[in-house]
Amino acid sequence: MHYDLSVFPPAPQLEIRLIAPPHGTAYGPASAFVDTGADATIVPMEIIRLLRAGTVTLKTLRGYTGGRRSVRTYLVDVEIGPHMMPAQRCDQRSSSLVHASRSSLR
């Protein structure tokens, strides 16, 4: 892990790989920001498309302003060094972002 000094305040980053089950298409290594207070992980939708991650469900999200919209949910494995977080559910947040639910390293 290292700190990215090009942003303010400086933020910790680490190297990850994303893998789409069950076919194993992988993306990375790639740098990821670490936000210890976050409830979610953000991944560019372009990466989800490259991985060919399969849609799991369709659900409704409500934003902080109260607006609602339907989004697709995807599954990706997140690898951090020797640790694997399998089958993380990723929700489409916009045309370019998805959100992965936080879980413990396994």
JSON list of N, CA, C and O in Angstrom, two decimals, residues 34-89:
[
{"chain": "A", "resi": 34, "resn": "VAL", "atom": "N", "xyz": [-8.23, 3.32, -0.98]},
{"chain": "A", "resi": 34, "resn": "VAL", "atom": "CA", "xyz": [-8.73, 2.70, 0.24]},
{"chain": "A", "resi": 34, "resn": "VAL", "atom": "C", "xyz": [-9.45, 3.78, 1.04]},
{"chain": "A", "resi": 34, "resn": "VAL", "atom": "O", "xyz": [-8.87, 4.81, 1.36]},
{"chain": "A", "resi": 35, "resn": "ASP", "atom": "N", "xyz": [-10.73, 3.56, 1.34]},
{"chain": "A", "resi": 35, "resn": "ASP", "atom": "CA", "xyz": [-11.52, 4.48, 2.17]},
{"chain": "A", "resi": 35, "resn": "ASP", "atom": "C", "xyz": [-12.08, 3.66, 3.32]},
{"chain": "A", "resi": 35, "resn": "ASP", "atom": "O", "xyz": [-13.07, 2.96, 3.17]},
{"chain": "A", "resi": 36, "resn": "THR", "atom": "N", "xyz": [-11.43, 3.75, 4.48]},
{"chain": "A", "resi": 36, "resn": "THR", "atom": "CA", "xyz": [-11.82, 2.92, 5.61]},
{"chain": "A", "resi": 36, "resn": "THR", "atom": "C", "xyz": [-13.19, 3.26, 6.18]},
{"chain": "A", "resi": 36, "resn": "THR", "atom": "O", "xyz": [-13.77, 2.47, 6.90]},
{"chain": "A", "resi": 37, "resn": "GLY", "atom": "N", "xyz": [-13.73, 4.41, 5.82]},
{"chain": "A", "resi": 37, "resn": "GLY", "atom": "CA", "xyz": [-15.06, 4.79, 6.29]},
{"chain": "A", "resi": 37, "resn": "GLY", "atom": "C", "xyz": [-16.16, 4.52, 5.28]},
{"chain": "A", "resi": 37, "resn": "GLY", "atom": "O", "xyz": [-17.33, 4.77, 5.55]},
{"chain": "A", "resi": 38, "resn": "ALA", "atom": "N", "xyz": [-15.81, 3.96, 4.13]},
{"chain": "A", "resi": 38, "resn": "ALA", "atom": "CA", "xyz": [-16.80, 3.74, 3.07]},
{"chain": "A", "resi": 38, "resn": "ALA", "atom": "C", "xyz": [-17.64, 2.50, 3.33]},
{"chain": "A", "resi": 38, "resn": "ALA", "atom": "O", "xyz": [-17.19, 1.54, 3.95]},
{"chain": "A", "resi": 39, "resn": "ASP", "atom": "N", "xyz": [-18.87, 2.54, 2.84]},
{"chain": "A", "resi": 39, "resn": "ASP", "atom": "CA", "xyz": [-19.76, 1.38, 2.90]},
{"chain": "A", "resi": 39, "resn": "ASP", "atom": "C", "xyz": [-19.70, 0.57, 1.62]},
{"chain": "A", "resi": 39, "resn": "ASP", "atom": "O", "xyz": [-20.35, -0.46, 1.52]},
{"chain": "A", "resi": 40, "resn": "ALA", "atom": "N", "xyz": [-18.96, 1.06, 0.63]},
{"chain": "A", "resi": 40, "resn": "ALA", "atom": "CA", "xyz": [-18.97, 0.42, -0.69]},
{"chain": "A", "resi": 40, "resn": "ALA", "atom": "C", "xyz": [-17.65, 0.62, -1.40]},
{"chain": "A", "resi": 40, "resn": "ALA", "atom": "O", "xyz": [-16.85, 1.46, -1.02]},
{"chain": "A", "resi": 41, "resn": "THR", "atom": "N", "xyz": [-17.46, -0.17, -2.45]},
{"chain": "A", "resi": 41, "resn": "THR", "atom": "CA", "xyz": [-16.32, -0.03, -3.34]},
{"chain": "A", "resi": 41, "resn": "THR", "atom": "C", "xyz": [-16.85, 0.36, -4.71]},
{"chain": "A", "resi": 41, "resn": "THR", "atom": "O", "xyz": [-17.81, -0.23, -5.18]},
{"chain": "A", "resi": 42, "resn": "ILE", "atom": "N", "xyz": [-16.23, 1.33, -5.36]},
{"chain": "A", "resi": 42, "resn": "ILE", "atom": "CA", "xyz": [-16.66, 1.80, -6.68]},
{"chain": "A", "resi": 42, "resn": "ILE", "atom": "C", "xyz": [-15.72, 1.24, -7.73]},
{"chain": "A", "resi": 42, "resn": "ILE", "atom": "O", "xyz": [-14.50, 1.32, -7.59]},
{"chain": "A", "resi": 43, "resn": "VAL", "atom": "N", "xyz": [-16.29, 0.67, -8.79]},
{"chain": "A", "resi": 43, "resn": "VAL", "atom": "CA", "xyz": [-15.54, 0.08, -9.90]},
{"chain": "A", "resi": 43, "resn": "VAL", "atom": "C", "xyz": [-16.11, 0.65, -11.20]},
{"chain": "A", "resi": 43, "resn": "VAL", "atom": "O", "xyz": [-17.33, 0.67, -11.37]},
{"chain": "A", "resi": 44, "resn": "PRO", "atom": "N", "xyz": [-15.27, 1.12, -12.12]},
{"chain": "A", "resi": 44, "resn": "PRO", "atom": "CA", "xyz": [-15.80, 1.63, -13.39]},
{"chain": "A", "resi": 44, "resn": "PRO", "atom": "C", "xyz": [-16.59, 0.57, -14.15]},
{"chain": "A", "resi": 44, "resn": "PRO", "atom": "O", "xyz": [-16.19, -0.59, -14.25]},
{"chain": "A", "resi": 45, "resn": "MET", "atom": "N", "xyz": [-17.74, 0.97, -14.68]},
{"chain": "A", "resi": 45, "resn": "MET", "atom": "CA", "xyz": [-18.61, 0.06, -15.43]},
{"chain": "A", "resi": 45, "resn": "MET", "atom": "C", "xyz": [-17.88, -0.52, -16.63]},
{"chain": "A", "resi": 45, "resn": "MET", "atom": "O", "xyz": [-18.13, -1.66, -17.02]},
{"chain": "A", "resi": 46, "resn": "GLU", "atom": "N", "xyz": [-16.94, 0.22, -17.21]},
{"chain": "A", "resi": 46, "resn": "GLU", "atom": "CA", "xyz": [-16.18, -0.29, -18.35]},
{"chain": "A", "resi": 46, "resn": "GLU", "atom": "C", "xyz": [-15.43, -1.56, -17.98]},
{"chain": "A", "resi": 46, "resn": "GLU", "atom": "O", "xyz": [-15.28, -2.47, -18.79]},
{"chain": "A", "resi": 47, "resn": "ILE", "atom": "N", "xyz": [-14.94, -1.64, -16.74]},
{"chain": "A", "resi": 47, "resn": "ILE", "atom": "CA", "xyz": [-14.23, -2.84, -16.28]},
{"chain": "A", "resi": 47, "resn": "ILE", "atom": "C", "xyz": [-15.21, -4.01, -16.15]},
{"chain": "A", "resi": 47, "resn": "ILE", "atom": "O", "xyz": [-14.90, -5.13, -16.55]},
{"chain": "A", "resi": 48, "resn": "ILE", "atom": "N", "xyz": [-16.40, -3.75, -15.63]},
{"chain": "A", "resi": 48, "resn": "ILE", "atom": "CA", "xyz": [-17.42, -4.80, -15.53]},
{"chain": "A", "resi": 48, "resn": "ILE", "atom": "C", "xyz": [-17.73, -5.35, -16.92]},
{"chain": "A", "resi": 48, "resn": "ILE", "atom": "O", "xyz": [-17.87, -6.56, -17.11]},
{"chain": "A", "resi": 49, "resn": "ARG", "atom": "N", "xyz": [-17.80, -4.47, -17.91]},
{"chain": "A", "resi": 49, "resn": "ARG", "atom": "CA", "xyz": [-18.06, -4.93, -19.29]},
{"chain": "A", "resi": 49, "resn": "ARG", "atom": "C", "xyz": [-16.89, -5.76, -19.82]},
{"chain": "A", "resi": 49, "resn": "ARG", "atom": "O", "xyz": [-17.10, -6.77, -20.48]},
{"chain": "A", "resi": 50, "resn": "LEU", "atom": "N", "xyz": [-15.65, -5.31, -19.57]},
{"chain": "A", "resi": 50, "resn": "LEU", "atom": "CA", "xyz": [-14.48, -6.07, -20.01]},
{"chain": "A", "resi": 50, "resn": "LEU", "atom": "C", "xyz": [-14.45, -7.47, -19.38]},
{"chain": "A", "resi": 50, "resn": "LEU", "atom": "O", "xyz": [-14.06, -8.44, -20.02]},
{"chain": "A", "resi": 51, "resn": "LEU", "atom": "N", "xyz": [-14.87, -7.55, -18.12]},
{"chain": "A", "resi": 51, "resn": "LEU", "atom": "CA", "xyz": [-14.89, -8.83, -17.42]},
{"chain": "A", "resi": 51, "resn": "LEU", "atom": "C", "xyz": [-16.02, -9.75, -17.91]},
{"chain": "A", "resi": 51, "resn": "LEU", "atom": "O", "xyz": [-16.00, -10.93, -17.64]},
{"chain": "A", "resi": 52, "resn": "ARG", "atom": "N", "xyz": [-17.00, -9.16, -18.60]},
{"chain": "A", "resi": 52, "resn": "ARG", "atom": "CA", "xyz": [-18.20, -9.89, -19.00]},
{"chain": "A", "resi": 52, "resn": "ARG", "atom": "C", "xyz": [-18.90, -10.47, -17.77]},
{"chain": "A", "resi": 52, "resn": "ARG", "atom": "O", "xyz": [-19.38, -11.60, -17.80]},
{"chain": "A", "resi": 53, "resn": "ALA", "atom": "N", "xyz": [-18.94, -9.68, -16.71]},
{"chain": "A", "resi": 53, "resn": "ALA", "atom": "CA", "xyz": [-19.61, -10.12, -15.48]},
{"chain": "A", "resi": 53, "resn": "ALA", "atom": "C", "xyz": [-21.10, -10.26, -15.75]},
{"chain": "A", "resi": 53, "resn": "ALA", "atom": "O", "xyz": [-21.70, -9.39, -16.37]},
{"chain": "A", "resi": 54, "resn": "GLY", "atom": "N", "xyz": [-21.66, -11.36, -15.29]},
{"chain": "A", "resi": 54, "resn": "GLY", "atom": "CA", "xyz": [-23.07, -11.63, -15.54]},
{"chain": "A", "resi": 54, "resn": "GLY", "atom": "C", "xyz": [-23.99, -10.87, -14.61]},
{"chain": "A", "resi": 54, "resn": "GLY", "atom": "O", "xyz": [-23.67, -10.63, -13.44]},
{"chain": "A", "resi": 55, "resn": "THR", "atom": "N", "xyz": [-25.15, -10.47, -15.14]},
{"chain": "A", "resi": 55, "resn": "THR", "atom": "CA", "xyz": [-26.17, -9.81, -14.33]},
{"chain": "A", "resi": 55, "resn": "THR", "atom": "C", "xyz": [-26.81, -10.83, -13.41]},
{"chain": "A", "resi": 55, "resn": "THR", "atom": "O", "xyz": [-27.16, -11.93, -13.83]},
{"chain": "A", "resi": 56, "resn": "VAL", "atom": "N", "xyz": [-26.95, -10.47, -12.13]},
{"chain": "A", "resi": 56, "resn": "VAL", "atom": "CA", "xyz": [-27.55, -11.36, -11.15]},
{"chain": "A", "resi": 56, "resn": "VAL", "atom": "C", "xyz": [-29.01, -11.01, -10.92]},
{"chain": "A", "resi": 56, "resn": "VAL", "atom": "O", "xyz": [-29.88, -11.87, -10.99]},
{"chain": "A", "resi": 57, "resn": "THR", "atom": "N", "xyz": [-29.29, -9.74, -10.64]},
{"chain": "A", "resi": 57, "resn": "THR", "atom": "CA", "xyz": [-30.66, -9.30, -10.37]},
{"chain": "A", "resi": 57, "resn": "THR", "atom": "C", "xyz": [-30.85, -7.87, -10.85]},
{"chain": "A", "resi": 57, "resn": "THR", "atom": "O", "xyz": [-29.91, -7.20, -11.24]},
{"chain": "A", "resi": 58, "resn": "LEU", "atom": "N", "xyz": [-32.07, -7.43, -10.77]},
{"chain": "A", "resi": 58, "resn": "LEU", "atom": "CA", "xyz": [-32.43, -6.04, -11.01]},
{"chain": "A", "resi": 58, "resn": "LEU", "atom": "C", "xyz": [-33.05, -5.55, -9.71]},
{"chain": "A", "resi": 58, "resn": "LEU", "atom": "O", "xyz": [-33.87, -6.25, -9.10]},
{"chain": "A", "resi": 59, "resn": "LYS", "atom": "N", "xyz": [-32.64, -4.38, -9.21]},
{"chain": "A", "resi": 59, "resn": "LYS", "atom": "CA", "xyz": [-33.22, -3.86, -7.98]},
{"chain": "A", "resi": 59, "resn": "LYS", "atom": "C", "xyz": [-33.34, -2.35, -8.05]},
{"chain": "A", "resi": 59, "resn": "LYS", "atom": "O", "xyz": [-32.84, -1.72, -8.98]},
{"chain": "A", "resi": 60, "resn": "THR", "atom": "N", "xyz": [-34.00, -1.77, -7.06]},
{"chain": "A", "resi": 60, "resn": "THR", "atom": "CA", "xyz": [-34.20, -0.32, -7.00]},
{"chain": "A", "resi": 60, "resn": "THR", "atom": "C", "xyz": [-33.29, 0.27, -5.94]},
{"chain": "A", "resi": 60, "resn": "THR", "atom": "O", "xyz": [-33.23, -0.21, -4.81]},
{"chain": "A", "resi": 61, "resn": "LEU", "atom": "N", "xyz": [-32.56, 1.33, -6.31]},
{"chain": "A", "resi": 61, "resn": "LEU", "atom": "CA", "xyz": [-31.72, 2.07, -5.37]},
{"chain": "A", "resi": 61, "resn": "LEU", "atom": "C", "xyz": [-32.34, 3.43, -5.12]},
{"chain": "A", "resi": 61, "resn": "LEU", "atom": "O", "xyz": [-32.94, 4.03, -6.01]},
{"chain": "A", "resi": 62, "resn": "ARG", "atom": "N", "xyz": [-32.15, 3.91, -3.89]},
{"chain": "A", "resi": 62, "resn": "ARG", "atom": "CA", "xyz": [-32.59, 5.26, -3.55]},
{"chain": "A", "resi": 62, "resn": "ARG", "atom": "C", "xyz": [-31.37, 6.08, -3.20]},
{"chain": "A", "resi": 62, "resn": "ARG", "atom": "O", "xyz": [-30.57, 5.69, -2.35]},
{"chain": "A", "resi": 63, "resn": "GLY", "atom": "N", "xyz": [-31.20, 7.22, -3.87]},
{"chain": "A", "resi": 63, "resn": "GLY", "atom": "CA", "xyz": [-30.06, 8.09, -3.64]},
{"chain": "A", "resi": 63, "resn": "GLY", "atom": "C", "xyz": [-30.23, 8.94, -2.39]},
{"chain": "A", "resi": 63, "resn": "GLY", "atom": "O", "xyz": [-31.29, 8.97, -1.78]},
{"chain": "A", "resi": 64, "resn": "TYR", "atom": "N", "xyz": [-29.16, 9.66, -2.02]},
{"chain": "A", "resi": 64, "resn": "TYR", "atom": "CA", "xyz": [-29.21, 10.49, -0.81]},
{"chain": "A", "resi": 64, "resn": "TYR", "atom": "C", "xyz": [-30.21, 11.63, -0.94]},
{"chain": "A", "resi": 64, "resn": "TYR", "atom": "O", "xyz": [-30.65, 12.19, 0.06]},
{"chain": "A", "resi": 65, "resn": "THR", "atom": "N", "xyz": [-30.61, 11.98, -2.17]},
{"chain": "A", "resi": 65, "resn": "THR", "atom": "CA", "xyz": [-31.62, 13.03, -2.35]},
{"chain": "A", "resi": 65, "resn": "THR", "atom": "C", "xyz": [-33.04, 12.46, -2.37]},
{"chain": "A", "resi": 65, "resn": "THR", "atom": "O", "xyz": [-34.00, 13.21, -2.51]},
{"chain": "A", "resi": 66, "resn": "GLY", "atom": "N", "xyz": [-33.16, 11.14, -2.25]},
{"chain": "A", "resi": 66, "resn": "GLY", "atom": "CA", "xyz": [-34.47, 10.50, -2.22]},
{"chain": "A", "resi": 66, "resn": "GLY", "atom": "C", "xyz": [-34.94, 9.93, -3.55]},
{"chain": "A", "resi": 66, "resn": "GLY", "atom": "O", "xyz": [-35.92, 9.21, -3.61]},
{"chain": "A", "resi": 67, "resn": "GLY", "atom": "N", "xyz": [-34.24, 10.25, -4.64]},
{"chain": "A", "resi": 67, "resn": "GLY", "atom": "CA", "xyz": [-34.61, 9.72, -5.95]},
{"chain": "A", "resi": 67, "resn": "GLY", "atom": "C", "xyz": [-34.40, 8.22, -6.03]},
{"chain": "A", "resi": 67, "resn": "GLY", "atom": "O", "xyz": [-33.51, 7.67, -5.39]},
{"chain": "A", "resi": 68, "resn": "ARG", "atom": "N", "xyz": [-35.24, 7.54, -6.82]},
{"chain": "A", "resi": 68, "resn": "ARG", "atom": "CA", "xyz": [-35.13, 6.09, -6.98]},
{"chain": "A", "resi": 68, "resn": "ARG", "atom": "C", "xyz": [-34.89, 5.75, -8.45]},
{"chain": "A", "resi": 68, "resn": "ARG", "atom": "O", "xyz": [-35.36, 6.44, -9.33]},
{"chain": "A", "resi": 69, "resn": "ARG", "atom": "N", "xyz": [-34.16, 4.63, -8.66]},
{"chain": "A", "resi": 69, "resn": "ARG", "atom": "CA", "xyz": [-33.97, 4.13, -10.01]},
{"chain": "A", "resi": 69, "resn": "ARG", "atom": "C", "xyz": [-33.61, 2.65, -9.99]},
{"chain": "A", "resi": 69, "resn": "ARG", "atom": "O", "xyz": [-33.09, 2.15, -9.00]},
{"chain": "A", "resi": 70, "resn": "SER", "atom": "N", "xyz": [-33.91, 1.96, -11.08]},
{"chain": "A", "resi": 70, "resn": "SER", "atom": "CA", "xyz": [-33.59, 0.54, -11.20]},
{"chain": "A", "resi": 70, "resn": "SER", "atom": "C", "xyz": [-32.14, 0.38, -11.64]},
{"chain": "A", "resi": 70, "resn": "SER", "atom": "O", "xyz": [-31.66, 1.15, -12.48]},
{"chain": "A", "resi": 71, "resn": "VAL", "atom": "N", "xyz": [-31.47, -0.61, -11.08]},
{"chain": "A", "resi": 71, "resn": "VAL", "atom": "CA", "xyz": [-30.07, -0.90, -11.43]},
{"chain": "A", "resi": 71, "resn": "VAL", "atom": "C", "xyz": [-29.88, -2.41, -11.56]},
{"chain": "A", "resi": 71, "resn": "VAL", "atom": "O", "xyz": [-30.60, -3.19, -10.96]},
{"chain": "A", "resi": 72, "resn": "ARG", "atom": "N", "xyz": [-28.88, -2.80, -12.35]},
{"chain": "A", "resi": 72, "resn": "ARG", "atom": "CA", "xyz": [-28.49, -4.21, -12.47]},
{"chain": "A", "resi": 72, "resn": "ARG", "atom": "C", "xyz": [-27.46, -4.53, -11.41]},
{"chain": "A", "resi": 72, "resn": "ARG", "atom": "O", "xyz": [-26.66, -3.69, -11.03]},
{"chain": "A", "resi": 73, "resn": "THR", "atom": "N", "xyz": [-27.45, -5.77, -10.95]},
{"chain": "A", "resi": 73, "resn": "THR", "atom": "CA", "xyz": [-26.48, -6.25, -9.97]},
{"chain": "A", "resi": 73, "resn": "THR", "atom": "C", "xyz": [-25.59, -7.30, -10.64]},
{"chain": "A", "resi": 73, "resn": "THR", "atom": "O", "xyz": [-26.09, -8.16, -11.36]},
{"chain": "A", "resi": 74, "resn": "TYR", "atom": "N", "xyz": [-24.27, -7.22, -10.42]},
{"chain": "A", "resi": 74, "resn": "TYR", "atom": "CA", "xyz": [-23.29, -8.12, -11.02]},
{"chain": "A", "resi": 74, "resn": "TYR", "atom": "C", "xyz": [-22.49, -8.80, -9.91]},
{"chain": "A", "resi": 74, "resn": "TYR", "atom": "O", "xyz": [-22.47, -8.34, -8.77]},
{"chain": "A", "resi": 75, "resn": "LEU", "atom": "N", "xyz": [-21.79, -9.90, -10.24]},
{"chain": "A", "resi": 75, "resn": "LEU", "atom": "CA", "xyz": [-20.89, -10.56, -9.30]},
{"chain": "A", "resi": 75, "resn": "LEU", "atom": "C", "xyz": [-19.45, -10.48, -9.80]},
{"chain": "A", "resi": 75, "resn": "LEU", "atom": "O", "xyz": [-19.19, -10.74, -10.98]},
{"chain": "A", "resi": 76, "resn": "VAL", "atom": "N", "xyz": [-18.54, -10.10, -8.92]},
{"chain": "A", "resi": 76, "resn": "VAL", "atom": "CA", "xyz": [-17.10, -10.10, -9.22]},
{"chain": "A", "resi": 76, "resn": "VAL", "atom": "C", "xyz": [-16.35, -10.56, -7.98]},
{"chain": "A", "resi": 76, "resn": "VAL", "atom": "O", "xyz": [-16.74, -10.26, -6.86]},
{"chain": "A", "resi": 77, "resn": "ASP", "atom": "N", "xyz": [-15.25, -11.28, -8.21]},
{"chain": "A", "resi": 77, "resn": "ASP", "atom": "CA", "xyz": [-14.33, -11.62, -7.13]},
{"chain": "A", "resi": 77, "resn": "ASP", "atom": "C", "xyz": [-13.30, -10.49, -7.04]},
{"chain": "A", "resi": 77, "resn": "ASP", "atom": "O", "xyz": [-12.84, -10.01, -8.08]},
{"chain": "A", "resi": 78, "resn": "VAL", "atom": "N", "xyz": [-12.97, -10.08, -5.83]},
{"chain": "A", "resi": 78, "resn": "VAL", "atom": "CA", "xyz": [-11.96, -9.04, -5.62]},
{"chain": "A", "resi": 78, "resn": "VAL", "atom": "C", "xyz": [-10.77, -9.70, -4.93]},
{"chain": "A", "resi": 78, "resn": "VAL", "atom": "O", "xyz": [-10.91, -10.30, -3.86]},
{"chain": "A", "resi": 79, "resn": "GLU", "atom": "N", "xyz": [-9.59, -9.58, -5.55]},
{"chain": "A", "resi": 79, "resn": "GLU", "atom": "CA", "xyz": [-8.37, -10.18, -5.02]},
{"chain": "A", "resi": 79, "resn": "GLU", "atom": "C", "xyz": [-7.44, -9.07, -4.56]},
{"chain": "A", "resi": 79, "resn": "GLU", "atom": "O", "xyz": [-7.14, -8.14, -5.33]},
{"chain": "A", "resi": 80, "resn": "ILE", "atom": "N", "xyz": [-7.00, -9.15, -3.31]},
{"chain": "A", "resi": 80, "resn": "ILE", "atom": "CA", "xyz": [-6.04, -8.20, -2.74]},
{"chain": "A", "resi": 80, "resn": "ILE", "atom": "C", "xyz": [-4.88, -9.02, -2.21]},
{"chain": "A", "resi": 80, "resn": "ILE", "atom": "O", "xyz": [-5.00, -9.67, -1.17]},
{"chain": "A", "resi": 81, "resn": "GLY", "atom": "N", "xyz": [-3.77, -9.00, -2.94]},
{"chain": "A", "resi": 81, "resn": "GLY", "atom": "CA", "xyz": [-2.64, -9.85, -2.56]},
{"chain": "A", "resi": 81, "resn": "GLY", "atom": "C", "xyz": [-3.09, -11.30, -2.48]},
{"chain": "A", "resi": 81, "resn": "GLY", "atom": "O", "xyz": [-3.74, -11.80, -3.40]},
{"chain": "A", "resi": 82, "resn": "PRO", "atom": "N", "xyz": [-2.81, -11.98, -1.36]},
{"chain": "A", "resi": 82, "resn": "PRO", "atom": "CA", "xyz": [-3.21, -13.38, -1.23]},
{"chain": "A", "resi": 82, "resn": "PRO", "atom": "C", "xyz": [-4.66, -13.56, -0.78]},
{"chain": "A", "resi": 82, "resn": "PRO", "atom": "O", "xyz": [-5.13, -14.68, -0.64]},
{"chain": "A", "resi": 83, "resn": "HIS", "atom": "N", "xyz": [-5.38, -12.47, -0.56]},
{"chain": "A", "resi": 83, "resn": "HIS", "atom": "CA", "xyz": [-6.75, -12.54, -0.04]},
{"chain": "A", "resi": 83, "resn": "HIS", "atom": "C", "xyz": [-7.78, -12.43, -1.16]},
{"chain": "A", "resi": 83, "resn": "HIS", "atom": "O", "xyz": [-7.63, -11.61, -2.06]},
{"chain": "A", "resi": 84, "resn": "MET", "atom": "N", "xyz": [-8.83, -13.24, -1.07]},
{"chain": "A", "resi": 84, "resn": "MET", "atom": "CA", "xyz": [-9.90, -13.23, -2.07]},
{"chain": "A", "resi": 84, "resn": "MET", "atom": "C", "xyz": [-11.22, -12.92, -1.38]},
{"chain": "A", "resi": 84, "resn": "MET", "atom": "O", "xyz": [-11.55, -13.52, -0.36]},
{"chain": "A", "resi": 85, "resn": "MET", "atom": "N", "xyz": [-11.96, -11.96, -1.95]},
{"chain": "A", "resi": 85, "resn": "MET", "atom": "CA", "xyz": [-13.34, -11.69, -1.51]},
{"chain": "A", "resi": 85, "resn": "MET", "atom": "C", "xyz": [-14.23, -12.19, -2.65]},
{"chain": "A", "resi": 85, "resn": "MET", "atom": "O", "xyz": [-14.44, -11.48, -3.63]},
{"chain": "A", "resi": 86, "resn": "PRO", "atom": "N", "xyz": [-14.71, -13.43, -2.54]},
{"chain": "A", "resi": 86, "resn": "PRO", "atom": "CA", "xyz": [-15.46, -14.01, -3.66]},
{"chain": "A", "resi": 86, "resn": "PRO", "atom": "C", "xyz": [-16.87, -13.46, -3.80]},
{"chain": "A", "resi": 86, "resn": "PRO", "atom": "O", "xyz": [-17.50, -13.08, -2.81]},
{"chain": "A", "resi": 87, "resn": "ALA", "atom": "N", "xyz": [-17.35, -13.44, -5.03]},
{"chain": "A", "resi": 87, "resn": "ALA", "atom": "CA", "xyz": [-18.74, -13.14, -5.38]},
{"chain": "A", "resi": 87, "resn": "ALA", "atom": "C", "xyz": [-19.28, -11.88, -4.71]},
{"chain": "A", "resi": 87, "resn": "ALA", "atom": "O", "xyz": [-20.30, -11.90, -4.05]},
{"chain": "A", "resi": 88, "resn": "GLN", "atom": "N", "xyz": [-18.60, -10.76, -4.91]},
{"chain": "A", "resi": 88, "resn": "GLN", "atom": "CA", "xyz": [-19.09, -9.47, -4.41]},
{"chain": "A", "resi": 88, "resn": "GLN", "atom": "C", "xyz": [-20.19, -8.97, -5.33]},
{"chain": "A", "resi": 88, "resn": "GLN", "atom": "O", "xyz": [-20.02, -8.94, -6.54]},
{"chain": "A", "resi": 89, "resn": "ARG", "atom": "N", "xyz": [-21.33, -8.61, -4.76]},
{"chain": "A", "resi": 89, "resn": "ARG", "atom": "CA", "xyz": [-22.43, -8.07, -5.56]},
{"chain": "A", "resi": 89, "resn": "ARG", "atom": "C", "xyz": [-22.13, -6.63, -5.93]},
{"chain": "A", "resi": 89, "resn": "ARG", "atom": "O", "xyz": [-21.82, -5.83, -5.06]}
]
